[in-house]
C-alpha positions as semicolon CSV with decimal commas, in nm:
position;residue;x (nm);y (nm);z (nm)
1;X;-0,006;0,009;-0,001
2;X;0,173;0,336;-0,121
3;X;0,098;0,646;0,101
4;X;0,189;0,961;-0,068
5;X;0,243;1,285;0,110
6;X;0,258;1,604;-0,066
7;X;0,260;1,961;0,066
8;X;-0,099;2,026;-0,083
9;X;-0,244;1,760;0,124
10;X;-0,071;1,872;0,443
11;X;-0,179;2,240;0,450
12;X;-0,551;2,205;0,372
13;X;-0,661;2,124;0,729
14;X;-0,453;2,399;0,868
15;X;-0,612;2,645;0,653
16;X;-0,975;2,516;0,765
17;X;-0,912;2,563;1,115
18;X;-0,784;2,945;1,052
19;X;-1,104;2,995;0,856
20;X;-1,318;2,852;1,133
21;X;-1,160;3,057;1,393
22;X;-1,205;3,362;1,196
23;X;-1,568;3,297;1,129
24;X;-1,621;3,254;1,534
25;X;-1,415;3,574;1,602
26;X;-1,636;3,759;1,348
27;X;-1,959;3,609;1,501
28;X;-1,845;3,708;1,870
29;X;-1,767;4,075;1,752
30;X;-2,127;4,087;1,616
31;X;-2,300;3,948;1,930
32;X;-2,080;4,199;2,148
33;X;-2,185;4,482;1,923
34;X;-2,531;4,357;1,946
35;X;-2,523;4,307;2,325
36;X;-2,371;4,666;2,376
37;X;-2,629;4,807;2,124
38;X;-2,918;4,640;2,336
39;X;-2,757;4,726;2,671
40;X;-2,744;5,090;2,566
41;X;-3,094;5,106;2,441
42;X;-3,242;4,914;2,747
43;X;-3,044;5,142;3,036
44;X;-3,010;5,486;2,858
45;X;-3,312;5,531;2,612
46;X;-3,591;5,360;2,838
47;X;-3,771;5,216;2,517
48;X;-3,739;4,850;2,610
49;X;-3,847;4,900;2,982
50;X;-4,191;4,742;3,083
51;X;-4,473;4,997;3,125
52;X;-4,584;5,047;3,495
53;X;-4,941;4,951;3,411
54;X;-5,033;4,852;3,752
55;X;-4,933;5,148;3,931
56;X;-5,106;5,393;3,682
57;X;-5,428;5,162;3,691
58;X;-5,429;5,180;4,069
59;X;-5,337;5,557;4,080
60;X;-5,678;5,712;3,964
61;X;-5,885;5,543;4,231
62;X;-6,078;5,848;4,278
63;X;-6,247;5,731;4,622
64;X;-6,293;6,107;4,682
65;X;-6,521;6,145;4,349
66;X;-6,810;6,070;4,594
67;X;-6,783;6,431;4,738
68;X;-7,104;6,596;4,595
69;X;-7,378;6,544;4,864
70;X;-7,732;6,679;4,842
71;X;-7,794;7,022;5,012
72;X;-7,896;6,913;5,363
73;X;-8,201;7,086;5,526
74;X;-7,997;7,169;5,840
75;X;-7,785;7,462;5,896
76;X;-7,437;7,402;6,053
77;X;-7,419;7,038;6,017
78;X;-7,473;7,076;5,646
79;X;-7,196;7,314;5,629
80;X;-6,971;7,072;5,835
81;X;-7,045;6,788;5,560
82;X;-6,962;7,024;5,298
83;X;-6,635;7,127;5,467
84;X;-6,549;6,762;5,490
85;X;-6,626;6,690;5,152
86;X;-6,412;6,988;5,032
87;X;-6,104;6,874;5,261
88;X;-6,159;6,531;5,080
89;X;-6,162;6,698;4,746
90;X;-5,819;6,897;4,808
91;X;-5,672;6,551;4,950
92;X;-5,759;6,368;4,619
93;X;-5,537;6,567;4,377
94;X;-5,257;6,513;4,605
95;X;-5,271;6,117;4,543
96;X;-5,324;6,166;4,159
97;X;-5,039;6,371;4,035
98;X;-4,742;6,114;4,118
99;X;-4,877;5,829;3,919
100;X;-4,981;6,073;3,645
101;X;-4,606;6,206;3,626
102;X;-4,480;5,853;3,642
103;X;-4,701;5,744;3,326
104;X;-4,588;6,071;3,141
105;X;-4,205;5,991;3,211
106;X;-4,217;5,631;3,155
107;X;-4,500;5,560;2,882
108;X;-4,612;5,886;2,726
109;X;-4,780;5,671;2,452
110;X;-4,981;5,455;2,713
111;X;-5,130;5,779;2,857
112;X;-5,442;5,816;2,677
113;X;-5,527;5,443;2,704
114;X;-5,489;5,496;3,089
115;X;-5,690;5,789;3,101
116;X;-5,958;5,628;2,896
117;X;-5,941;5,329;3,158
118;X;-5,968;5,557;3,441
119;X;-6,266;5,752;3,334
120;X;-6,511;5,451;3,336
121;X;-6,402;5,386;3,676
122;X;-6,473;5,740;3,793
123;X;-6,815;5,718;3,591
124;X;-6,902;5,392;3,782
125;X;-6,822;5,554;4,124
126;X;-7,037;5,863;3,999
127;X;-7,307;5,639;3,951
128;X;-7,275;5,466;4,290
129;X;-7,234;5,836;4,442
130;X;-7,606;5,919;4,486
131;X;-7,645;5,581;4,705
132;X;-7,418;5,695;4,976
133;X;-7,528;6,051;4,932
134;X;-7,883;5,943;5,008
135;X;-7,763;5,784;5,345
136;X;-7,569;6,088;5,444
137;X;-7,828;6,348;5,480
138;X;-8,035;6,139;5,722
139;X;-7,764;6,162;5,987
140;X;-7,728;6,545;5,921
141;X;-8,107;6,597;5,959
142;X;-8,083;6,409;6,290
143;X;-7,807;6,655;6,395
144;X;-8,006;6,941;6,288
145;X;-8,298;6,822;6,479
146;X;-8,084;6,754;6,790
147;X;-7,911;7,120;6,732
148;X;-8,272;7,286;6,725
149;X;-8,358;7,313;7,114
150;X;-7,999;7,507;7,152
151;X;-8,168;7,840;6,999
152;X;-8,484;7,784;7,176
153;X;-8,325;7,788;7,485
154;X;-8,130;8,108;7,377
155;X;-8,463;8,272;7,302
156;X;-8,625;8,156;7,637
157;X;-8,447;8,444;7,868
158;X;-8,533;8,715;7,598
159;X;-8,911;8,630;7,632
160;X;-8,886;8,612;7,998
161;X;-8,729;8,958;8,011
162;X;-9,007;9,093;7,805
163;X;-9,281;8,934;8,009
164;X;-9,264;9,207;8,287
165;X;-9,366;9,513;8,057
166;X;-9,676;9,351;7,956
167;X;-9,738;9,259;8,315
168;X;-9,690;9,626;8,437
169;X;-9,927;9,705;8,125
170;X;-10,190;9,467;8,258
171;X;-10,166;9,606;8,596
172;X;-10,212;9,946;8,476
173;X;-10,518;9,835;8,260
174;X;-10,665;9,660;8,558
175;X;-10,642;9,979;8,780
176;X;-10,793;10,175;8,475
177;X;-11,069;9,938;8,461
178;X;-11,129;9,980;8,841
179;X;-11,154;10,345;8,779
180;X;-11,319;10,390;8,429
181;X;-11,504;10,702;8,563
182;X;-11,256;10,962;8,523
183;X;-11,070;11,134;8,261
184;X;-10,870;11,402;8,428
185;X;-10,775;11,717;8,238
186;X;-10,710;12,096;8,273
187;X;-10,759;12,219;7,915
188;X;-10,957;12,079;7,615
189;X;-10,653;11,936;7,437
190;X;-10,479;11,812;7,751
191;X;-10,524;11,440;7,685
192;X;-10,350;11,432;7,347
193;X;-10,061;11,669;7,481
194;X;-10,021;11,426;7,779
195;X;-9,981;11,123;7,581
196;X;-9,715;11,281;7,335
197;X;-9,536;11,391;7,663
198;X;-9,534;11,037;7,829
199;X;-9,424;10,878;7,495
200;X;-9,144;11,126;7,469
201;X;-9,052;11,060;7,841
202;X;-9,059;10,686;7,765
203;X;-8,850;10,730;7,480
204;X;-8,545;10,902;7,673
205;X;-8,572;10,716;8,014
206;X;-8,794;10,406;8,095
207;X;-9,044;10,458;8,361
208;X;-8,911;10,273;8,667
209;X;-9,151;10,076;8,895
210;X;-9,202;10,174;9,271
211;X;-8,949;9,858;9,374
212;X;-8,678;9,962;9,158
213;X;-8,712;10,343;9,248
214;X;-8,723;10,282;9,621
215;X;-8,435;10,041;9,599
216;X;-8,211;10,292;9,820
217;X;-8,317;10,426;10,168
218;X;-8,316;10,792;10,064
219;X;-8,540;10,911;9,778
220;X;-8,546;11,265;9,643
221;X;-8,950;11,329;9,582
222;X;-9,036;11,591;9,340
223;X;-9,387;11,591;9,399
224;X;-9,687;11,408;9,380
225;X;-9,957;11,470;9,088
226;X;-10,309;11,415;8,959
227;X;-10,272;11,629;8,656
228;X;-10,043;11,500;8,416
229;X;-9,979;11,828;8,258
230;X;-9,812;11,951;8,575
231;X;-9,635;11,612;8,596
232;X;-9,477;11,676;8,243
233;X;-9,345;12,032;8,344
234;X;-9,141;11,946;8,651
235;X;-9,031;11,621;8,459
236;X;-8,876;11,828;8,197
237;X;-8,739;12,085;8,465
238;X;-8,576;11,801;8,641
239;X;-8,407;11,676;8,333
240;X;-8,311;12,019;8,230
241;X;-8,103;12,034;8,560
242;X;-7,909;11,731;8,433
243;X;-8,071;11,468;8,642
244;X;-8,254;11,158;8,563
245;X;-8,644;11,160;8,658
246;X;-8,850;10,839;8,773
247;X;-9,210;10,831;8,748
248;X;-9,392;10,591;8,973
249;X;-9,726;10,520;9,069
250;X;-9,859;10,668;9,402
251;X;-10,148;10,630;9,647
252;X;-10,504;10,710;9,519
253;X;-10,654;11,028;9,664
254;X;-11,015;11,155;9,680
255;X;-11,091;11,465;9,476
256;X;-11,403;11,659;9,373
257;X;-11,460;11,589;9,015
258;X;-11,722;11,776;8,787
259;X;-11,891;11,563;8,567
260;X;-12,122;11,659;8,281
261;X;-12,414;11,392;8,268
262;X;-12,591;11,338;7,947
263;X;-12,863;11,084;8,046
264;X;-12,943;10,764;8,220
265;X;-13,050;10,436;7,978
266;X;-13,215;10,133;8,068
267;X;-13,123;9,984;7,723
268;X;-12,774;9,944;7,683
269;X;-12,774;9,963;7,285
270;X;-12,959;10,318;7,326
271;X;-12,686;10,442;7,575
272;X;-12,412;10,303;7,331
273;X;-12,555;10,516;7,053
274;X;-12,546;10,829;7,268
275;X;-12,205;10,770;7,373
276;X;-12,086;10,724;7,018
277;X;-12,254;11,059;6,913
278;X;-12,064;11,226;7,199
279;X;-11,730;11,062;7,120
280;X;-11,737;11,253;6,775
281;X;-11,712;11,577;6,958
282;X;-11,509;11,487;7,268
283;X;-11,290;11,198;7,375
284;X;-11,371;11,262;7,720
285;X;-11,724;11,071;7,697
286;X;-11,770;10,761;7,901
287;X;-12,048;10,540;8,022
288;X;-12,095;10,374;8,380
289;X;-12,324;10,095;8,455
290;X;-12,480;10,120;8,816
291;X;-12,808;9,963;8,978
292;X;-12,905;9,831;8,633
293;X;-12,883;10,182;8,489
294;X;-12,658;10,275;8,178
295;X;-12,523;10,629;8,279
296;X;-12,374;10,852;7,992
297;X;-12,112;11,126;8,064
298;X;-11,969;11,387;7,845
299;X;-11,673;11,388;8,063
300;X;-11,510;11,432;8,408
301;X;-11,313;11,723;8,513
302;X;-11,107;11,817;8,821
303;X;-11,097;12,198;8,720
304;X;-11,420;12,399;8,735
305;X;-11,318;12,624;8,451
306;X;-11,232;12,320;8,235
307;X;-11,597;12,156;8,299
308;X;-11,761;12,487;8,230
309;X;-11,603;12,548;7,880
310;X;-11,654;12,206;7,779
311;X;-12,019;12,202;7,870
312;X;-12,064;12,538;7,677
313;X;-11,899;12,375;7,362
314;X;-12,115;12,050;7,370
315;X;-12,439;12,268;7,440
316;X;-12,356;12,465;7,116
317;X;-12,321;12,114;6,945
318;X;-12,683;12,025;7,028
319;X;-12,631;11,812;7,366
320;X;-12,805;11,886;7,671
321;X;-12,576;11,823;7,985
322;X;-12,614;11,881;8,351
323;X;-12,314;11,955;8,578
324;X;-12,273;11,700;8,864
325;X;-12,004;11,686;9,144
326;X;-11,882;11,360;9,283
327;X;-11,598;11,248;9,516
328;X;-11,371;11,017;9,327
329;X;-11,061;10,819;9,405
330;X;-10,823;10,912;9,148
331;X;-10,475;10,736;9,111
332;X;-10,183;10,961;9,154
333;X;-9,815;10,959;9,023
334;X;-9,507;11,037;9,194
335;X;-9,211;11,216;9,037
336;X;-8,847;11,137;9,199
337;X;-8,489;11,207;9,122
338;X;-8,367;10,878;9,235
339;X;-8,303;10,677;9,530
340;X;-7,983;10,654;9,714
341;X;-7,826;10,438;9,976
342;X;-7,617;10,723;10,116
343;X;-7,785;11,066;10,260
344;X;-7,496;11,259;10,117
345;X;-7,586;11,165;9,757
346;X;-7,933;11,240;9,809
347;X;-7,850;11,574;9,949
348;X;-7,633;11,647;9,674
349;X;-7,906;11,582;9,428
350;X;-8,159;11,777;9,622
351;X;-7,934;12,070;9,622
352;X;-7,934;12,064;9,240
353;X;-8,285;12,075;9,209
354;X;-8,330;12,345;9,440
355;X;-8,066;12,558;9,229
356;X;-8,272;12,476;8,913
357;X;-8,587;12,621;9,109
358;X;-8,743;12,275;9,161
359;X;-8,906;12,205;9,492
360;X;-8,815;11,863;9,610
361;X;-8,793;11,688;9,954
362;X;-8,585;11,381;10,097
363;X;-8,779;11,101;10,213
364;X;-8,679;10,780;10,386
């Protein structure tokens, strides 16, 4: 068996090995280049990073969308509920911005898809919101009902303070009802003038009751009055002296009154007709029921001159009047300049009154 060796046969395997190594080197270089390229794209460009879909989906959990309660009928509790809802609304945007920014930074292309996915959730919660809102106003109404007694308790002391005033008026009305006989005046236009003076005095300073005026031990008494014209004059003089004046009810006194008698009637309706005719000409007319008779008077006057002038005027108007005298207990009023616990203070007030020409006395 002949074996032939030559140069060509011995060099061919070495060349094949070299070519294979060259190909392997080229493939390695290509792989390294590809790995470096993918690494650059992955770490520096962020194109191959997976999108954070779970975070973005969980972020727009707008649990605070249920913050539109119906207007509650109550006052302050409803405001509290509205304030609570406003605070929750303020808290809601604080949760939303971070995931939205992350979505913008990581996956800008997926943003509209995520927003569209978030909107149906919000709509579903908005549809569910009325059910929660319907339940919330019920405790609000209950709270409003519980808070209602509080303003009532505040109003009660105001009512209690106002009650004494009508009580005093009631006492005065009862006193007048006991004595409906007399209307005392000095002149024809006296009653309206007196009412105006009393209203002015009441507007400037309240009329003080006997208990409050005599609270001190020493009282400066200006005088006791039957005619309110004289009382009004002295009241103005006391105030002009720079002092406070107080009008308190006094004891009743019997005085001779001049009554203008029209007639006596057995029928009350007839008496009422004549009384109405008299009242068209004078406001002093009145009627007294005594012993089953209805007696109509054109007026009752303390001063003789006033009674005579009124009789002449009404006679000229067609009324036949008779002058009658009667002793009647008339309520009086006391005018004081205050009550004092110390005698020195009362004496100082008394000196001021006397310096102003007002006669006054000190009583204890």
